[in-house]
Every structure is written in C-alpha cells, then in structure tokens.
PDB file of C-alpha atoms in Angstrom:
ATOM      1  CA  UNK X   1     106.679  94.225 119.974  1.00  0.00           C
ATOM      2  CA  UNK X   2     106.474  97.614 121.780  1.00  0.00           C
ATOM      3  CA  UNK X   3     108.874 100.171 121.175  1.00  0.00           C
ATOM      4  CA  UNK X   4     108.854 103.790 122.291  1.00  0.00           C
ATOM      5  CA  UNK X   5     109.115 106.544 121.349  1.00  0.00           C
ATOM      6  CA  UNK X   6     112.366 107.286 123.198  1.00  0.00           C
ATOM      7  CA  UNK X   7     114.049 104.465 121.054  1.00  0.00           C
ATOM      8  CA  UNK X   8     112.412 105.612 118.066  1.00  0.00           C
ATOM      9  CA  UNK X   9     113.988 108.742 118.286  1.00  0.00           C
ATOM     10  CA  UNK X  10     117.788 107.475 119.662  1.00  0.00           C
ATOM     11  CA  UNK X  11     117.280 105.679 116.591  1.00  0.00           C
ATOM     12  CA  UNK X  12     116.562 109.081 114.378  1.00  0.00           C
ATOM     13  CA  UNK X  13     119.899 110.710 116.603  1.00  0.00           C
ATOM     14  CA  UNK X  14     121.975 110.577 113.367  1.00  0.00           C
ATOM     15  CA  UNK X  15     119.946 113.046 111.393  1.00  0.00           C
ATOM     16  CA  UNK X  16     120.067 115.628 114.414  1.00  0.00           C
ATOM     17  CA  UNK X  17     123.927 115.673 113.838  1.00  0.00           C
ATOM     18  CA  UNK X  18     123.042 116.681 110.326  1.00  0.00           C
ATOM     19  CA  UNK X  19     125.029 113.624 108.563  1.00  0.00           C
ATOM     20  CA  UNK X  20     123.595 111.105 106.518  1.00  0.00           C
ATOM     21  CA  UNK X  21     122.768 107.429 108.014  1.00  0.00           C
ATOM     22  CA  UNK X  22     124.951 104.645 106.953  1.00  0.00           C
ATOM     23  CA  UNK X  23     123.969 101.060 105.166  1.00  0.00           C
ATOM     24  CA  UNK X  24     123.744  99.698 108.902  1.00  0.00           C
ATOM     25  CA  UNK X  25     121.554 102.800 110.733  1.00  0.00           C
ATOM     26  CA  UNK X  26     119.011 102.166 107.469  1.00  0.00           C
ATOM     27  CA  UNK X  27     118.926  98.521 107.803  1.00  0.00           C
ATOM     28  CA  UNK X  28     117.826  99.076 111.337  1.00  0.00           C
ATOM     29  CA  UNK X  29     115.330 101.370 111.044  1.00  0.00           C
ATOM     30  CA  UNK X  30     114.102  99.435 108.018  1.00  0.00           C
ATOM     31  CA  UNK X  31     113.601  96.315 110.675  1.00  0.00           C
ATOM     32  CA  UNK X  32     112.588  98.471 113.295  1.00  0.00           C
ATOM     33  CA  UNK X  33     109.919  99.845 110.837  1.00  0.00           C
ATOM     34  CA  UNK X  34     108.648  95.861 109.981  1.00  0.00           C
ATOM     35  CA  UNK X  35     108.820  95.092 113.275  1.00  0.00           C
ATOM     36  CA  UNK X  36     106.333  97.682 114.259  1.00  0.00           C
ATOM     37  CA  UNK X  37     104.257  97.293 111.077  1.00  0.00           C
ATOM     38  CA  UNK X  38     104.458  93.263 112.094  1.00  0.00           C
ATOM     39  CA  UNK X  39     103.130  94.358 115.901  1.00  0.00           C
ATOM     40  CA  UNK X  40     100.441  96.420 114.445  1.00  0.00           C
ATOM     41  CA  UNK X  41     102.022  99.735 115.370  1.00  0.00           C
ATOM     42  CA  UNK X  42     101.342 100.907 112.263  1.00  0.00           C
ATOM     43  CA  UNK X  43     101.916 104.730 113.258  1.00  0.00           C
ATOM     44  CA  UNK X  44     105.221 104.367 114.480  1.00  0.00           C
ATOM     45  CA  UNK X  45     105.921 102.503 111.698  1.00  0.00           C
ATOM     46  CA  UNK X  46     105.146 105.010 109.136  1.00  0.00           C
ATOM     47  CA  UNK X  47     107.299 107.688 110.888  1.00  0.00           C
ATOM     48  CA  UNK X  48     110.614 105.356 110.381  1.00  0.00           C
ATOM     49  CA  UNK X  49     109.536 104.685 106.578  1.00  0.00           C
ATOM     50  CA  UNK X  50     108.979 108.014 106.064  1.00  0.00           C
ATOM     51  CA  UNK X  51     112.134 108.980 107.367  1.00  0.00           C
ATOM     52  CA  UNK X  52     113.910 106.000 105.083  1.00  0.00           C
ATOM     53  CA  UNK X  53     112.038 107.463 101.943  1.00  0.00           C
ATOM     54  CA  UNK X  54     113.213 111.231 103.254  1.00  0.00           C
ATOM     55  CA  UNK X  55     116.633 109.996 103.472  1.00  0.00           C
ATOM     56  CA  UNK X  56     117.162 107.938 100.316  1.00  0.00           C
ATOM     57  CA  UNK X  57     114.247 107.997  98.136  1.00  0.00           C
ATOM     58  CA  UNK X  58     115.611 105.309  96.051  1.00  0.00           C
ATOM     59  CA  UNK X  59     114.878 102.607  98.163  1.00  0.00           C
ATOM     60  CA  UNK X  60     111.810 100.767  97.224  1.00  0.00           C
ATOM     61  CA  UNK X  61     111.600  98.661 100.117  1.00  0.00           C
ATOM     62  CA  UNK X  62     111.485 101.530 102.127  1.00  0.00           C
ATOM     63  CA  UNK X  63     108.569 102.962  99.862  1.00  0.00           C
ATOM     64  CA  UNK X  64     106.738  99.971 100.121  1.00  0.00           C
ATOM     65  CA  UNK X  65     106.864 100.034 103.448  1.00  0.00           C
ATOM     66  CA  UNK X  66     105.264 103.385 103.833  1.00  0.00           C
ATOM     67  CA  UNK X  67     102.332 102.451 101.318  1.00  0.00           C
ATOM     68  CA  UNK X  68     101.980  99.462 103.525  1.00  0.00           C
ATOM     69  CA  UNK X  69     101.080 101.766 106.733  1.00  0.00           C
ATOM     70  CA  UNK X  70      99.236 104.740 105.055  1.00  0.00           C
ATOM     71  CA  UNK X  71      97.119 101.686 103.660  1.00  0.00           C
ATOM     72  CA  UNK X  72      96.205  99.796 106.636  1.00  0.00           C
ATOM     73  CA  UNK X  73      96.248 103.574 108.601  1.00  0.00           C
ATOM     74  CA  UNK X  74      93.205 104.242 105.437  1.00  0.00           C
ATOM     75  CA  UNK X  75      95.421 107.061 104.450  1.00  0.00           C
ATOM     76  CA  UNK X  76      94.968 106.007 100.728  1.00  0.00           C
ATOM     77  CA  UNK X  77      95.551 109.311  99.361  1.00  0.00           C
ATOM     78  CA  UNK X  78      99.261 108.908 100.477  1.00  0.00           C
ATOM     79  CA  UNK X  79      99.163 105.625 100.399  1.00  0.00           C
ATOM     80  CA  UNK X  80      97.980 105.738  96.402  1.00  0.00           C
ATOM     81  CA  UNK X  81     101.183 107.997  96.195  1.00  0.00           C
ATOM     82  CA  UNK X  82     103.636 106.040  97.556  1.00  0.00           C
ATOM     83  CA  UNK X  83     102.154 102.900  96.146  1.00  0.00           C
ATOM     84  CA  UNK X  84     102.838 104.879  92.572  1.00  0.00           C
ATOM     85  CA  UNK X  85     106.469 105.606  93.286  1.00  0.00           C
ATOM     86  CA  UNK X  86     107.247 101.874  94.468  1.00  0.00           C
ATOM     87  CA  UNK X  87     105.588 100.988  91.118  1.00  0.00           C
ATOM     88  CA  UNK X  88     108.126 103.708  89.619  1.00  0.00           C
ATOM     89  CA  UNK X  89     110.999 101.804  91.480  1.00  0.00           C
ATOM     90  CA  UNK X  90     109.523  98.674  90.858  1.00  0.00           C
ATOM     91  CA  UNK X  91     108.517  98.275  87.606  1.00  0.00           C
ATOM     92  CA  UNK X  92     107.912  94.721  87.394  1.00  0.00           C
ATOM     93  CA  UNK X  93     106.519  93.813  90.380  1.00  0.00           C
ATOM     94  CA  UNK X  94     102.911  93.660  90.436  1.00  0.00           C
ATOM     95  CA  UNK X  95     102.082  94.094  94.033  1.00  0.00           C
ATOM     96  CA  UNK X  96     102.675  97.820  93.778  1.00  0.00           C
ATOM     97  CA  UNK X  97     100.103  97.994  91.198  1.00  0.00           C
ATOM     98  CA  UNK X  98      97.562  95.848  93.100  1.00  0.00           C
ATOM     99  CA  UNK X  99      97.731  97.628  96.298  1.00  0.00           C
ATOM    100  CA  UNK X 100      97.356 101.047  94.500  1.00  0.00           C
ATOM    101  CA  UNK X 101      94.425  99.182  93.088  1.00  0.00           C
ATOM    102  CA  UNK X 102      93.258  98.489  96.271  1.00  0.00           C
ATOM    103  CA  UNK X 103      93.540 102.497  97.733  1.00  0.00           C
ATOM    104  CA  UNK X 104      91.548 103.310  94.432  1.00  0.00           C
ATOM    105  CA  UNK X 105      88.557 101.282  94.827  1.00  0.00           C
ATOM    106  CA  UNK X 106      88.674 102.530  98.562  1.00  0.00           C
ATOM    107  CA  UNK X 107      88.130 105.925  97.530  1.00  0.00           C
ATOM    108  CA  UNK X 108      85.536 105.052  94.857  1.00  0.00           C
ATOM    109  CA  UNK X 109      87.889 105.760  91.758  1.00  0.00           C
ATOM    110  CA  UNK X 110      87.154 102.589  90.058  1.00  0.00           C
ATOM    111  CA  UNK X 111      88.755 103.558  86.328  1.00  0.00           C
ATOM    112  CA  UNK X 112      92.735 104.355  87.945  1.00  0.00           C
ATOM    113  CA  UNK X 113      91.881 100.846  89.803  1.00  0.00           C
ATOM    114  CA  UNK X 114      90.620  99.192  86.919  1.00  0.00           C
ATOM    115  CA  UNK X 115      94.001 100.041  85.176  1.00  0.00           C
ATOM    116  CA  UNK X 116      96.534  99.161  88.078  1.00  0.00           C
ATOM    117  CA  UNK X 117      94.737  95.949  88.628  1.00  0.00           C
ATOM    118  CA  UNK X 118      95.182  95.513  84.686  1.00  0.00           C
ATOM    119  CA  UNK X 119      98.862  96.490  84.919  1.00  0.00           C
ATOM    120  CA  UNK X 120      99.389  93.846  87.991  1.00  0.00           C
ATOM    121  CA  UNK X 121      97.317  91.328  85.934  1.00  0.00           C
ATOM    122  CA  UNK X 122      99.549  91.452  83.250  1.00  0.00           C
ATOM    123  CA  UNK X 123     102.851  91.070  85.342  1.00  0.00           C
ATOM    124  CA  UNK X 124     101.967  88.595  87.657  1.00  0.00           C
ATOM    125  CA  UNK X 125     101.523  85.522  85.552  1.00  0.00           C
ATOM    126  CA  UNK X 126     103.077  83.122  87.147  1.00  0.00           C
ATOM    127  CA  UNK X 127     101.365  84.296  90.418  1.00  0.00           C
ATOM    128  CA  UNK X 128      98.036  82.205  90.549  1.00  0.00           C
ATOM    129  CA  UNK X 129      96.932  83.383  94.556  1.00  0.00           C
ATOM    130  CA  UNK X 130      97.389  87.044  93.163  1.00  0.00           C
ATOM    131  CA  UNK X 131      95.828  86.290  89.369  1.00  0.00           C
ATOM    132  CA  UNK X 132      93.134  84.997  91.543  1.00  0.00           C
ATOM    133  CA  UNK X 133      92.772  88.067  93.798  1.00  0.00           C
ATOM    134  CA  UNK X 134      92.941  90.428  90.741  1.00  0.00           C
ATOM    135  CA  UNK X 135      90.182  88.711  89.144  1.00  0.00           C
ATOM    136  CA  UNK X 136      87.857  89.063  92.380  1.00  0.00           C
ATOM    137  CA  UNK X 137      88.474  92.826  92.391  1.00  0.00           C
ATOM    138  CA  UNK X 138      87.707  93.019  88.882  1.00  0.00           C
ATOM    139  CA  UNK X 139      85.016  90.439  89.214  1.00  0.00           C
ATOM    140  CA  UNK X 140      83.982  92.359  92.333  1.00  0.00           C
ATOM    141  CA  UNK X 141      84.269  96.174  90.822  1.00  0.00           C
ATOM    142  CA  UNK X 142      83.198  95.624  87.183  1.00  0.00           C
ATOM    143  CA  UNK X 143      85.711  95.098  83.690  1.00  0.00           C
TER     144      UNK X 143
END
C-alpha cells in the first residue's frame, strides 16, 4: 500500500484548525498508520503514531505502534522509550517488555534486557511461542 504524503497530511488537516481529532479521525490514522507499517513504510508510519501519541498519549495502541517503527527503523533509543510507556499503559502485557528487551540487547545493554525479558517471562505464561522466544534471548545473551 502506497500512500503519499499529500494524503498523509489531508489526513493531519484537523490539527491545522487547532481542534482536537475525534474517535473516527484517530481510528483512521491509527489504520492508516498499520497499513503503512503492514506495507513496510515504516517512516510514514511513525509520523501518524507519533502524531496519535502527541494527540492522546493515553492510547497504548497508538504507543505500540510507534515502538513498532522506531524498532524496525533501529531507532532503539526511542523505540526503548516508547516501548517503556506502552509497558506503563500496559502493564500486563508482556510484549512491551520483550520488545524493549529486544532494543536493549541491540544497543549492548544486556542487564535492562535481562530484566524486561524477566518481567515478560513472568507475564506471559500461558504464551508458550513467546516463553520460548524469551528463553532463546536469555539462552542467547546469558542469565
């Protein structure tokens, strides 16, 4: 899926009237923003979630979706950030944890991965595929 920029930013036009986007406008730009992240437009992607986090910050799918991009984009400063908040929003869900995990062993920081992956291990019990892909890191990075 191509989109460009033109649409990206007829899509944005509520925010240059200085009002806040409705349920519907954020729902779009939230599928807009998978879309792109789906077509590998990763980039483009990140500008819509970052404008969804900008504009309500208590979203966590819109969080995720930003640690998603700066991840794959090897931003893992920002996305180790965002990753952190969607584990703020999302306490119990263990992917936030893992893919922080992930950022930290990319940037050599082994200890803050060692605990995330710890954290995700703990909450993700009755999830064998990622018990087993926490173990491999570990297995992988040293316990």
């Amino acid at each position: 899926m191509h989109i460009s920029s033109a649409k990206i930013a007829d899509i944005l036009q509520p925010h240059k009237k200085n009002r806040q986007l409705t349920v519907d406008e954020k729902e779009e730009l939230y599928r807009t923003g998978y879309a792109l992240y789906s077509s590998g437009e990763y980039r483009k992607a990140s500008y819509l979630f970052s404008y969804l986090v900008l504009s309500d910050p208590l979203i966590g799918c819109s969080w995720h979706g930003l640690a998603s991009c700066k991840q794959v984009l090897e931003e893992y400063s920002a996305a180790i950030e965002a990753w952190n908040v969607v584990c703020k929003l999302q306490p119990q869900d263990p992917l936030g944890y893992f893919h922080a995990a992930e950022c930290y062993l990319s940037i050599q920081q082994k200890k803050e991965a060692l605990q995330k992956l710890d954290k995700a291990e703990k909450l993700s019990s009755e999830d064998l595929l990622l018990q087993n892909r926490i173990q491999i890191l570990k297995s992988t990075h040293g316990n």
